[in-house]
mmCIF file of C-alpha atoms and ligand atoms in Angstrom:
data_model
loop_
_atom_site.group_PDB
_atom_site.id
_atom_site.type_symbol
_atom_site.label_atom_id
_atom_site.label_comp_id
_atom_site.label_asym_id
_atom_site.label_seq_id
_atom_site.Cartn_x
_atom_site.Cartn_y
_atom_site.Cartn_z
ATOM 1 C CA MET A 1 0.154 -0.149 0.040
ATOM 2 C CA SER A 2 1.283 3.523 -1.098
ATOM 3 C CA LYS A 3 3.003 5.632 2.077
ATOM 4 C CA THR A 4 3.740 9.100 2.658
ATOM 5 C CA ILE A 5 6.119 10.213 5.494
ATOM 6 C CA ALA A 6 5.892 13.446 6.801
ATOM 7 C CA ILE A 7 9.121 15.001 8.041
ATOM 8 C CA ASN A 8 9.936 17.590 10.402
ATOM 9 C CA ALA A 9 13.637 17.994 10.912
ATOM 10 C CA GLY A 10 15.585 20.353 13.258
ATOM 11 C CA SER A 11 19.293 20.542 13.605
ATOM 12 C CA SER A 12 19.432 18.059 16.337
ATOM 13 C CA SER A 13 16.192 16.242 15.755
ATOM 14 C CA LEU A 14 13.927 14.266 13.454
ATOM 15 C CA LYS A 15 10.266 14.120 13.898
ATOM 16 C CA TRP A 16 7.986 11.989 11.626
ATOM 17 C CA GLN A 17 4.766 10.243 10.562
ATOM 18 C CA LEU A 18 3.956 7.814 8.679
ATOM 19 C CA TYR A 19 0.823 7.612 6.577
ATOM 20 C CA THR A 20 -1.394 5.419 4.164
ATOM 21 C CA MET A 21 -2.645 7.387 1.676
ATOM 22 C CA PRO A 22 -4.961 8.274 0.406
ATOM 23 C CA GLU A 23 -6.767 7.051 3.433
ATOM 24 C CA GLU A 24 -4.767 9.185 5.806
ATOM 25 C CA THR A 25 -4.284 6.615 8.017
ATOM 26 C CA VAL A 26 -1.455 7.212 10.502
ATOM 27 C CA VAL A 27 0.501 3.685 10.531
ATOM 28 C CA ALA A 28 3.746 4.837 12.718
ATOM 29 C CA LYS A 29 5.078 8.031 14.057
ATOM 30 C CA GLY A 30 7.999 8.698 15.992
ATOM 31 C CA ILE A 31 10.917 11.198 16.772
ATOM 32 C CA VAL A 32 14.751 11.143 16.942
ATOM 33 C CA GLU A 33 16.144 13.486 19.509
ATOM 34 C CA ARG A 34 19.892 14.570 20.393
ATOM 35 C CA ILE A 35 20.999 13.607 16.973
ATOM 36 C CA GLY A 36 25.103 14.609 16.928
ATOM 37 C CA LEU A 37 25.004 14.088 20.723
ATOM 38 C CA ASN A 38 25.568 11.239 23.320
ATOM 39 C CA ASP A 39 22.790 9.082 24.019
ATOM 40 C CA SER A 40 20.366 10.210 21.334
ATOM 41 C CA ILE A 41 17.028 8.938 21.608
ATOM 42 C CA PHE A 42 15.281 6.815 18.816
ATOM 43 C CA THR A 43 11.494 6.229 19.469
ATOM 44 C CA ILE A 44 9.000 4.781 17.264
ATOM 45 C CA LYS A 45 5.445 4.390 18.244
ATOM 46 C CA TYR A 46 3.135 1.928 16.196
ATOM 47 C CA GLY A 47 0.013 -0.516 16.096
ATOM 48 C CA GLU A 48 -2.093 -0.762 18.874
ATOM 49 C CA ASP A 49 -0.205 1.266 21.590
ATOM 50 C CA GLU A 50 3.300 -0.420 20.696
ATOM 51 C CA LYS A 51 6.711 1.305 21.294
ATOM 52 C CA TYR A 52 10.197 0.811 20.292
ATOM 53 C CA GLU A 53 12.632 2.912 21.796
ATOM 54 C CA VAL A 54 16.531 2.670 21.991
ATOM 55 C CA ILE A 55 18.978 5.173 23.192
ATOM 56 C CA LYS A 56 22.280 5.155 21.454
ATOM 57 C CA ASP A 57 24.922 7.587 19.874
ATOM 58 C CA ILE A 58 23.465 8.860 16.554
ATOM 59 C CA GLU A 59 25.931 10.886 14.786
ATOM 60 C CA ASP A 60 24.134 12.449 11.942
ATOM 61 C CA HIS A 61 20.702 12.301 10.401
ATOM 62 C CA GLU A 62 21.777 10.113 7.575
ATOM 63 C CA ILE A 63 22.392 7.310 10.509
ATOM 64 C CA ALA A 64 19.337 8.288 11.827
ATOM 65 C CA ILE A 65 16.986 7.920 8.711
ATOM 66 C CA ASN A 66 18.892 4.706 7.828
ATOM 67 C CA MET A 67 17.929 3.300 11.322
ATOM 68 C CA LEU A 68 14.281 4.631 10.924
ATOM 69 C CA LEU A 69 14.024 2.596 7.321
ATOM 70 C CA GLU A 70 15.534 -0.340 8.703
ATOM 71 C CA GLN A 71 13.311 -0.430 11.792
ATOM 72 C CA LEU A 72 10.429 0.313 9.653
ATOM 73 C CA THR A 73 10.910 -2.866 7.915
ATOM 74 C CA THR A 74 12.140 -5.154 11.259
ATOM 75 C CA LEU A 75 8.914 -3.950 12.999
ATOM 76 C CA ASN A 76 6.722 -5.175 9.802
ATOM 77 C CA ILE A 77 5.409 -1.489 9.711
ATOM 78 C CA ILE A 78 6.294 -1.399 5.867
ATOM 79 C CA ASP A 79 7.361 -4.742 3.753
ATOM 80 C CA SER A 80 9.999 -2.732 1.641
ATOM 81 C CA PHE A 81 11.267 0.661 0.910
ATOM 82 C CA ASP A 82 9.668 1.022 -2.173
ATOM 83 C CA GLU A 83 6.258 1.183 -0.118
ATOM 84 C CA ILE A 84 7.092 4.859 0.746
ATOM 85 C CA THR A 85 6.195 6.596 -2.369
ATOM 86 C CA GLY A 86 6.248 10.140 -0.678
ATOM 87 C CA ALA A 87 8.055 12.339 1.557
ATOM 88 C CA GLY A 88 7.237 15.650 2.671
ATOM 89 C CA HIS A 89 9.453 18.096 4.281
ATOM 90 C CA ARG A 90 8.618 20.692 6.452
ATOM 91 C CA ILE A 91 10.908 23.726 5.557
ATOM 92 C CA VAL A 92 11.000 26.718 7.495
ATOM 93 C CA ALA A 93 11.987 29.388 5.048
ATOM 94 C CA GLY A 94 10.679 29.360 1.447
ATOM 95 C CA GLY A 95 11.048 33.057 0.775
ATOM 96 C CA GLU A 96 8.780 34.926 -1.906
ATOM 97 C CA HIS A 97 9.915 31.886 -4.079
ATOM 98 C CA PHE A 98 7.771 29.028 -2.610
ATOM 99 C CA LYS A 99 4.072 30.078 -2.900
ATOM 100 C CA GLU A 100 2.989 26.583 -2.197
ATOM 101 C CA SER A 101 4.192 23.048 -1.693
ATOM 102 C CA ALA A 102 6.704 22.058 -4.515
ATOM 103 C CA ILE A 103 8.428 18.886 -5.771
ATOM 104 C CA ILE A 104 11.991 19.149 -4.669
ATOM 105 C CA ASP A 105 14.382 18.191 -7.697
ATOM 106 C CA ASP A 106 17.985 19.683 -7.849
ATOM 107 C CA LYS A 107 17.055 23.182 -8.657
ATOM 108 C CA ALA A 108 14.644 23.411 -6.026
ATOM 109 C CA LEU A 109 16.900 22.330 -3.383
ATOM 110 C CA ALA A 110 19.503 24.719 -4.656
ATOM 111 C CA LEU A 111 16.793 27.275 -3.823
ATOM 112 C CA VAL A 112 16.475 25.809 -0.248
ATOM 113 C CA ASP A 113 19.980 25.725 0.519
ATOM 114 C CA GLU A 114 20.063 29.768 -0.654
ATOM 115 C CA LEU A 115 17.099 30.385 1.486
ATOM 116 C CA ALA A 116 19.357 29.412 4.597
ATOM 117 C CA GLU A 117 20.238 33.346 4.897
ATOM 118 C CA PHE A 118 16.599 33.549 6.207
ATOM 119 C CA ALA A 119 16.540 30.576 8.329
ATOM 120 C CA PRO A 120 20.350 29.662 9.289
ATOM 121 C CA LEU A 121 19.460 27.036 11.736
ATOM 122 C CA HIS A 122 16.655 25.213 9.997
ATOM 123 C CA ASN A 123 16.988 25.378 6.106
ATOM 124 C CA PRO A 124 20.463 23.670 6.093
ATOM 125 C CA ALA A 125 19.318 20.886 8.311
ATOM 126 C CA GLU A 126 16.120 20.172 6.099
ATOM 127 C CA ALA A 127 18.133 20.264 2.908
ATOM 128 C CA LYS A 128 20.286 17.648 4.073
ATOM 129 C CA VAL A 129 17.807 15.490 5.021
ATOM 130 C CA ILE A 130 16.338 15.796 1.694
ATOM 131 C CA ARG A 131 19.425 14.909 0.136
ATOM 132 C CA VAL A 132 19.541 11.673 2.429
ATOM 133 C CA PHE A 133 16.296 10.856 1.345
ATOM 134 C CA GLN A 134 17.306 11.197 -2.547
ATOM 135 C CA LYS A 135 20.239 8.625 -1.645
ATOM 136 C CA LEU A 136 18.074 6.468 0.125
ATOM 137 C CA LEU A 137 14.816 6.123 -1.433
ATOM 138 C CA PRO A 138 15.568 7.334 -5.030
ATOM 139 C CA ASN A 139 12.132 6.357 -6.211
ATOM 140 C CA THR A 140 10.219 8.382 -3.436
ATOM 141 C CA LEU A 141 8.587 11.870 -4.368
ATOM 142 C CA ASN A 142 10.493 14.638 -2.142
ATOM 143 C CA VAL A 143 7.886 17.588 -1.489
ATOM 144 C CA GLY A 144 8.927 20.783 0.158
ATOM 145 C CA VAL A 145 6.166 22.107 2.578
ATOM 146 C CA PHE A 146 7.054 25.734 3.515
ATOM 147 C CA ASP A 147 6.329 27.650 6.849
ATOM 148 C CA THR A 148 6.208 30.681 4.814
ATOM 149 C CA SER A 149 3.941 29.503 1.822
ATOM 150 C CA PHE A 150 0.776 30.539 3.287
ATOM 151 C CA HIS A 151 1.963 33.678 3.919
ATOM 152 C CA THR A 152 2.873 34.996 0.491
ATOM 153 C CA THR A 153 -0.548 36.113 -0.195
ATOM 154 C CA MET A 154 -0.100 38.943 2.242
ATOM 155 C CA PRO A 155 -0.413 42.529 0.361
ATOM 156 C CA LYS A 156 2.518 44.499 0.231
ATOM 157 C CA VAL A 157 0.882 46.917 2.861
ATOM 158 C CA ASN A 158 0.994 44.208 5.216
ATOM 159 C CA TYR A 159 4.664 42.527 4.426
ATOM 160 C CA LEU A 160 6.387 45.596 4.027
ATOM 161 C CA TYR A 161 8.629 47.384 7.020
ATOM 162 C CA SER A 162 8.339 51.244 6.991
ATOM 163 C CA ILE A 163 12.299 51.434 6.130
ATOM 164 C CA PRO A 164 13.701 52.258 2.976
ATOM 165 C CA THR A 165 11.941 50.499 0.128
ATOM 166 C CA GLU A 166 15.538 49.520 -1.384
ATOM 167 C CA TYR A 167 16.468 47.320 1.635
ATOM 168 C CA TYR A 168 13.169 45.076 0.538
ATOM 169 C CA GLU A 169 13.939 45.425 -3.151
ATOM 170 C CA LYS A 170 17.671 44.440 -2.746
ATOM 171 C CA TYR A 171 17.840 42.489 0.098
ATOM 172 C CA GLY A 172 14.417 40.727 0.698
ATOM 173 C CA ALA A 173 14.097 42.827 4.025
ATOM 174 C CA ARG A 174 10.276 42.073 4.889
ATOM 175 C CA LYS A 175 7.939 40.177 6.686
ATOM 176 C CA TYR A 176 7.626 36.474 5.873
ATOM 177 C CA GLY A 177 5.679 35.066 8.889
ATOM 178 C CA ALA A 178 5.888 31.191 10.112
ATOM 179 C CA HIS A 179 3.501 28.412 11.259
ATOM 180 C CA GLY A 180 1.939 28.622 8.081
ATOM 181 C CA THR A 181 0.812 25.059 7.625
ATOM 182 C CA SER A 182 -0.762 25.173 10.803
ATOM 183 C CA HIS A 183 -2.607 28.605 10.307
ATOM 184 C CA ARG A 184 -3.914 26.929 6.987
ATOM 185 C CA TYR A 185 -4.881 23.741 8.607
ATOM 186 C CA VAL A 186 -7.056 25.087 11.323
ATOM 187 C CA ALA A 187 -8.863 27.824 9.140
ATOM 188 C CA GLU A 188 -9.789 25.312 6.624
ATOM 189 C CA ARG A 189 -11.292 22.999 9.499
ATOM 190 C CA ALA A 190 -12.821 26.146 11.062
ATOM 191 C CA ALA A 191 -14.611 26.660 7.738
ATOM 192 C CA ASP A 192 -15.649 23.104 7.674
ATOM 193 C CA MET A 193 -16.863 23.450 10.864
ATOM 194 C CA LEU A 194 -19.096 26.478 10.407
ATOM 195 C CA GLY A 195 -20.469 24.506 7.315
ATOM 196 C CA LYS A 196 -19.322 27.805 5.248
ATOM 197 C CA PRO A 197 -17.291 28.451 2.483
ATOM 198 C CA ILE A 198 -13.854 29.814 3.328
ATOM 199 C CA GLU A 199 -14.070 32.266 0.692
ATOM 200 C CA GLU A 200 -16.979 34.227 2.469
ATOM 201 C CA LEU A 201 -14.940 34.103 5.931
ATOM 202 C CA LYS A 202 -12.784 36.587 8.017
ATOM 203 C CA ILE A 203 -11.101 34.207 10.524
ATOM 204 C CA ILE A 204 -8.074 35.018 12.972
ATOM 205 C CA THR A 205 -6.144 31.874 13.776
ATOM 206 C CA CYS A 206 -4.208 31.755 17.010
ATOM 207 C CA HIS A 207 -1.438 29.238 17.195
ATOM 208 C CA LEU A 208 -0.362 29.552 20.689
ATOM 209 C CA GLY A 209 2.659 26.842 21.477
ATOM 210 C CA ASN A 210 5.857 27.511 22.554
ATOM 211 C CA GLY A 211 6.432 29.611 19.350
ATOM 212 C CA ALA A 212 3.458 31.425 18.675
ATOM 213 C CA SER A 213 1.915 33.607 15.886
ATOM 214 C CA ILE A 214 -1.749 35.211 15.221
ATOM 215 C CA THR A 215 -2.817 35.171 11.476
ATOM 216 C CA ALA A 216 -5.633 37.211 9.668
ATOM 217 C CA VAL A 217 -7.111 34.889 7.272
ATOM 218 C CA GLU A 218 -9.568 36.507 4.624
ATOM 219 C CA GLY A 219 -11.373 34.746 2.043
ATOM 220 C CA GLY A 220 -9.151 31.529 3.056
ATOM 221 C CA LYS A 221 -5.958 33.568 2.429
ATOM 222 C CA SER A 222 -3.263 35.186 4.864
ATOM 223 C CA ILE A 223 -3.466 38.764 4.682
ATOM 224 C CA ASP A 224 -1.320 39.424 7.939
ATOM 225 C CA THR A 225 0.391 37.691 10.331
ATOM 226 C CA SER A 226 2.309 38.474 13.624
ATOM 227 C CA MET A 227 5.573 36.765 13.131
ATOM 228 C CA GLY A 228 7.899 39.024 10.872
ATOM 229 C CA PHE A 229 11.031 38.788 8.880
ATOM 230 C CA THR A 230 11.857 35.702 11.340
ATOM 231 C CA PRO A 231 9.761 33.993 14.095
ATOM 232 C CA LEU A 232 10.976 36.364 16.655
ATOM 233 C CA ALA A 233 8.389 39.023 15.938
ATOM 234 C CA GLY A 234 4.733 39.343 17.240
ATOM 235 C CA VAL A 235 3.448 37.934 20.560
ATOM 236 C CA THR A 236 5.267 37.192 23.976
ATOM 237 C CA MET A 237 6.338 33.504 23.422
ATOM 238 C CA GLY A 238 7.918 30.799 25.472
ATOM 239 C CA THR A 239 11.548 32.119 25.171
ATOM 240 C CA ARG A 240 11.489 34.819 22.289
ATOM 241 C CA SER A 241 10.310 38.583 23.314
ATOM 242 C CA GLY A 242 7.982 39.028 20.349
ATOM 243 C CA ASP A 243 7.602 42.777 19.233
ATOM 244 C CA ILE A 244 10.205 45.026 20.771
ATOM 245 C CA ASP A 245 11.576 48.600 20.160
ATOM 246 C CA ALA A 246 14.795 48.075 17.935
ATOM 247 C CA SER A 247 16.590 51.025 19.698
ATOM 248 C CA LEU A 248 16.306 49.057 22.969
ATOM 249 C CA LEU A 249 18.905 46.407 21.712
ATOM 250 C CA GLN A 250 21.511 49.217 21.188
ATOM 251 C CA TYR A 251 20.692 50.414 24.781
ATOM 252 C CA LEU A 252 20.732 47.102 26.328
ATOM 253 C CA MET A 253 23.990 45.971 24.412
ATOM 254 C CA GLY A 254 25.563 49.091 26.053
ATOM 255 C CA LYS A 255 24.501 48.111 29.803
ATOM 256 C CA LEU A 256 25.247 44.290 29.004
ATOM 257 C CA GLU A 257 28.415 45.284 27.339
ATOM 258 C CA LEU A 258 27.696 43.285 24.587
ATOM 259 C CA THR A 259 29.544 43.964 21.131
ATOM 260 C CA ASN A 260 28.242 41.229 18.759
ATOM 261 C CA ILE A 261 24.668 41.896 17.992
ATOM 262 C CA LYS A 262 24.139 38.156 17.676
ATOM 263 C CA ASP A 263 24.515 37.555 21.429
ATOM 264 C CA MET A 264 21.663 40.447 21.922
ATOM 265 C CA ILE A 265 19.330 38.510 19.256
ATOM 266 C CA ASP A 266 20.413 35.259 21.265
ATOM 267 C CA ILE A 267 19.045 36.586 24.391
ATOM 268 C CA LEU A 268 15.556 38.071 22.678
ATOM 269 C CA ASN A 269 15.446 34.409 21.158
ATOM 270 C CA LYS A 270 16.141 32.036 23.928
ATOM 271 C CA LYS A 271 16.058 33.996 27.204
ATOM 272 C CA SER A 272 12.978 36.486 26.675
ATOM 273 C CA GLY A 273 9.395 35.818 26.715
ATOM 274 C CA LEU A 274 7.596 33.841 29.502
ATOM 275 C CA LEU A 275 10.870 32.686 30.653
ATOM 276 C CA GLY A 276 12.707 36.092 30.791
ATOM 277 C CA LEU A 277 9.670 37.496 32.646
ATOM 278 C CA SER A 278 8.729 35.022 34.914
ATOM 279 C CA GLY A 279 12.356 33.913 35.597
ATOM 280 C CA ILE A 280 11.136 30.583 35.968
ATOM 281 C CA SER A 281 10.121 28.802 33.003
ATOM 282 C CA SER A 282 9.196 28.964 29.217
ATOM 283 C CA ASP A 283 6.473 26.309 29.845
ATOM 284 C CA MET A 284 3.113 27.850 30.235
ATOM 285 C CA ARG A 285 2.311 24.869 32.827
ATOM 286 C CA ASP A 286 5.151 26.011 35.208
ATOM 287 C CA LEU A 287 3.742 29.617 35.082
ATOM 288 C CA GLN A 288 0.325 28.448 35.581
ATOM 289 C CA ASN A 289 1.353 26.427 38.752
ATOM 290 C CA SER A 290 3.507 29.348 40.052
ATOM 291 C CA ASP A 291 2.050 31.648 42.533
ATOM 292 C CA THR A 292 4.791 34.385 42.338
ATOM 293 C CA GLU A 293 4.158 37.771 40.970
ATOM 294 C CA ALA A 294 6.472 37.596 38.092
ATOM 295 C CA ALA A 295 4.777 34.312 36.720
ATOM 296 C CA LYS A 296 1.154 35.959 37.192
ATOM 297 C CA ILE A 297 2.547 39.314 35.203
ATOM 298 C CA ALA A 298 4.031 36.950 32.552
ATOM 299 C CA LEU A 299 0.681 35.376 31.840
ATOM 300 C CA GLU A 300 -1.140 38.355 32.020
ATOM 301 C CA ILE A 301 1.218 39.839 29.340
ATOM 302 C CA PHE A 302 1.041 36.839 27.100
ATOM 303 C CA GLU A 303 -2.831 37.275 27.236
ATOM 304 C CA ASP A 304 -2.654 40.979 26.341
ATOM 305 C CA ARG A 305 -0.247 40.514 23.545
ATOM 306 C CA VAL A 306 -2.582 37.993 21.784
ATOM 307 C CA ARG A 307 -5.636 40.046 22.221
ATOM 308 C CA LYS A 308 -4.027 43.290 20.949
ATOM 309 C CA TYR A 309 -3.042 41.185 17.802
ATOM 310 C CA ILE A 310 -6.505 40.157 17.542
ATOM 311 C CA GLY A 311 -7.955 43.296 17.889
ATOM 312 C CA SER A 312 -5.525 44.760 15.359
ATOM 313 C CA TYR A 313 -6.438 42.263 13.036
ATOM 314 C CA VAL A 314 -10.102 42.938 13.303
ATOM 315 C CA ALA A 315 -9.129 46.272 12.377
ATOM 316 C CA THR A 316 -7.263 45.033 9.437
ATOM 317 C CA MET A 317 -10.171 42.921 7.902
ATOM 318 C CA ASN A 318 -12.688 45.256 9.116
ATOM 319 C CA GLY A 319 -14.727 42.332 10.638
ATOM 320 C CA VAL A 320 -14.142 38.981 11.904
ATOM 321 C CA ASP A 321 -16.642 35.684 11.939
ATOM 322 C CA ALA A 322 -14.090 33.418 13.585
ATOM 323 C CA ILE A 323 -11.291 33.352 15.860
ATOM 324 C CA VAL A 324 -9.518 30.037 16.224
ATOM 325 C CA PHE A 325 -7.106 28.670 19.108
ATOM 326 C CA THR A 326 -4.463 25.758 18.322
ATOM 327 C CA ALA A 327 -1.211 24.520 19.627
ATOM 328 C CA GLY A 328 -0.145 23.410 23.083
ATOM 329 C CA ILE A 329 -1.491 26.605 25.024
ATOM 330 C CA GLY A 330 -4.271 27.237 22.503
ATOM 331 C CA GLU A 331 -5.697 23.367 22.706
ATOM 332 C CA ASN A 332 -5.086 23.122 26.383
ATOM 333 C CA ALA A 333 -5.269 26.065 28.512
ATOM 334 C CA VAL A 334 -8.810 26.724 29.102
ATOM 335 C CA ASP A 335 -8.329 29.751 31.633
ATOM 336 C CA ILE A 336 -6.167 31.538 28.852
ATOM 337 C CA ARG A 337 -8.522 30.983 26.150
ATOM 338 C CA LYS A 338 -11.371 32.215 28.538
ATOM 339 C CA ASN A 339 -9.343 35.448 29.872
ATOM 340 C CA ILE A 340 -8.499 36.320 26.053
ATOM 341 C CA ILE A 341 -11.925 36.130 24.724
ATOM 342 C CA ASP A 342 -13.704 38.144 27.862
ATOM 343 C CA GLY A 343 -11.365 40.926 26.832
ATOM 344 C CA LEU A 344 -13.178 40.968 23.628
ATOM 345 C CA SER A 345 -16.791 41.131 24.256
ATOM 346 C CA PHE A 346 -16.871 44.726 22.651
ATOM 347 C CA PHE A 347 -17.291 43.299 19.152
ATOM 348 C CA GLY A 348 -19.604 40.137 19.889
ATOM 349 C CA CYS A 349 -17.608 37.430 21.268
ATOM 350 C CA GLU A 350 -18.932 35.393 24.094
ATOM 351 C CA MET A 351 -17.142 32.376 25.521
ATOM 352 C CA ASP A 352 -19.636 29.391 26.832
ATOM 353 C CA ALA A 353 -17.898 28.348 29.770
ATOM 354 C CA ASP A 354 -19.103 24.790 29.680
ATOM 355 C CA LYS A 355 -18.087 24.381 25.944
ATOM 356 C CA ASN A 356 -14.673 25.995 26.642
ATOM 357 C CA ASN A 357 -13.980 23.354 29.344
ATOM 358 C CA VAL A 358 -12.106 20.900 27.155
ATOM 359 C CA ARG A 359 -8.508 20.197 25.813
ATOM 360 C CA GLY A 360 -7.495 18.921 22.548
ATOM 361 C CA GLU A 361 -10.757 18.267 21.076
ATOM 362 C CA GLU A 362 -12.468 20.004 17.742
ATOM 363 C CA ARG A 363 -15.319 22.396 19.195
ATOM 364 C CA ILE A 364 -16.842 25.595 18.770
ATOM 365 C CA ILE A 365 -16.735 26.993 22.208
ATOM 366 C CA SER A 366 -18.438 30.016 22.056
ATOM 367 C CA THR A 367 -21.966 30.637 22.939
ATOM 368 C CA ASP A 368 -24.767 29.915 20.168
ATOM 369 C CA ASP A 369 -25.644 33.752 20.377
ATOM 370 C CA SER A 370 -21.990 34.918 19.927
ATOM 371 C CA LYS A 371 -21.534 37.278 16.708
ATOM 372 C CA VAL A 372 -18.154 35.954 16.460
ATOM 373 C CA LYS A 373 -17.536 32.257 16.729
ATOM 374 C CA VAL A 374 -14.733 30.940 18.640
ATOM 375 C CA LEU A 375 -13.282 27.466 17.845
ATOM 376 C CA LEU A 376 -10.581 25.038 19.243
ATOM 377 C CA VAL A 377 -9.000 23.236 16.397
ATOM 378 C CA PRO A 378 -6.137 20.677 17.148
ATOM 379 C CA THR A 379 -3.379 21.249 14.624
ATOM 380 C CA ASP A 380 -1.976 18.709 12.513
ATOM 381 C CA GLU A 381 0.891 20.113 10.232
ATOM 382 C CA GLU A 382 1.752 16.501 9.462
ATOM 383 C CA LEU A 383 -1.635 15.671 7.943
ATOM 384 C CA MET A 384 -1.239 19.087 5.913
ATOM 385 C CA ILE A 385 2.050 17.707 4.919
ATOM 386 C CA ALA A 386 1.076 14.350 3.766
ATOM 387 C CA ARG A 387 -2.089 15.900 1.993
ATOM 388 C CA ASP A 388 0.404 18.394 0.008
ATOM 389 C CA VAL A 389 2.313 15.188 -0.968
ATOM 390 C CA GLU A 390 -0.436 13.411 -2.111
ATOM 391 C CA ALA A 391 -1.768 16.183 -4.291
ATOM 392 C CA LEU A 392 1.836 16.544 -6.224
ATOM 393 C CA LYS A 393 2.017 12.541 -6.548
ATOM 394 C CA LYS A 394 -0.586 12.733 -9.120
HETATM 395 P P1 LIG B 1 3.690 23.197 21.547
HETATM 396 O O1 LIG B 1 4.938 24.126 21.203
HETATM 397 O O2 LIG B 1 2.363 23.573 20.670
HETATM 398 O O3 LIG B 1 4.202 21.722 22.012
HETATM 399 O O4 LIG B 1 3.121 23.806 22.860
HETATM 400 C C1 LIG B 1 3.902 24.252 24.228
HETATM 401 C C2 LIG B 1 3.270 24.942 25.379
HETATM 402 O O5 LIG B 1 1.835 24.151 25.337
HETATM 403 C C3 LIG B 1 3.886 24.811 26.492
HETATM 404 O O6 LIG B 1 4.162 26.106 27.095
HETATM 405 C C4 LIG B 1 3.094 24.030 27.539
HETATM 406 O O7 LIG B 1 3.316 24.391 28.917
HETATM 407 C C5 LIG B 1 1.766 24.302 26.696
HETATM 408 N N1 LIG B 1 0.642 23.446 27.419
HETATM 409 C C6 LIG B 1 0.641 22.073 27.193
HETATM 410 N N2 LIG B 1 -0.391 21.756 27.788
HETATM 411 C C7 LIG B 1 -0.883 22.472 28.594
HETATM 412 C C8 LIG B 1 -1.979 22.642 29.500
HETATM 413 N N3 LIG B 1 -2.586 21.443 29.833
HETATM 414 N N4 LIG B 1 -2.293 23.783 30.082
HETATM 415 C C9 LIG B 1 -1.650 25.018 29.588
HETATM 416 N N5 LIG B 1 -0.378 24.859 28.908
HETATM 417 C C10 LIG B 1 -0.154 24.030 28.265
#
């Protein structure tokens, strides 16, 4: 039976999910962590709750993928490698070139490499994994699914920064956004759940995980999103600051005696957000379980920034039909969803406390009378990737 594997490769990890297509049945999934470090962890989940796990040094992605393919046959999940007819690879930066998911031939792969300038930690690892697939599975169709593609429909008014235009023209300095596959998936699901054509809807999708972004989806197209040139911009995140006055960087670099801007950006990416504010953790659950003033403020700031983006996108679209919550926090944090929506009652948003009392389940969580519908939609980027591969197989 024809199978498609959805791959999400990081610099030291490889997450994957194997589907029988077109049935969209997940036959196995797994993760390889700590690639290139000691005691890498290799896990496969399959069948009825079965699990295979081994801890050993896995030096690079090629060894990891070799191990994966071998185990898939050893565990009888596939009969032969030929069964895997498609591989969908999540790629962080697609720039202006990749407006949709694309078959990755040598020319496209060279472009993925070129775009590493926009995602230095991600694109090179992803390109490396595609090369390994080309080598080990020469008959498998490789498809790139880009985090940025969904946002390539943004109009200039929303993607240009107010800096000299030539920086955009010469260097591509603009907003690209991220999490596009997730925003696309949940917006489409929301339209289905509301029983309306997506072309007629104004939807605000809130992907609230460790990374978080808000998108304005009008007529099925992303017209604005909170992440920017990189995923550092937008709302407060687990360890990322979100929006900040650029002048503060110069001031803080002086105070902290930093001479390399990379160190400052590192602080904004890795030591800020919920972690920096609370001084406790980047994990929302830790903050909820803490009774310190700093954790409380961090939580309130998070809710405030999400609410502000929702408000601004209501203005951008001159209205909104539905607000969608997804990802770790969006799917599970009942109180945070409630607090965000309670502050938006002025434009006709009303949460139903009972319906909202749910985690990780597709559901409309606003009252029947609420003018603006609020929905919980668990994201499924892997399924979206597998679907895109399937569409390009034809
Ligand atoms: P993600 O990046 O989508 O995996 O989301 C991770 C974030 O979701 C972390 O901040 C978690 O603390 C948060 N999260 C997961 N489960 C819950 C929960 N039950 N309540 C609140 N936050 C949660």
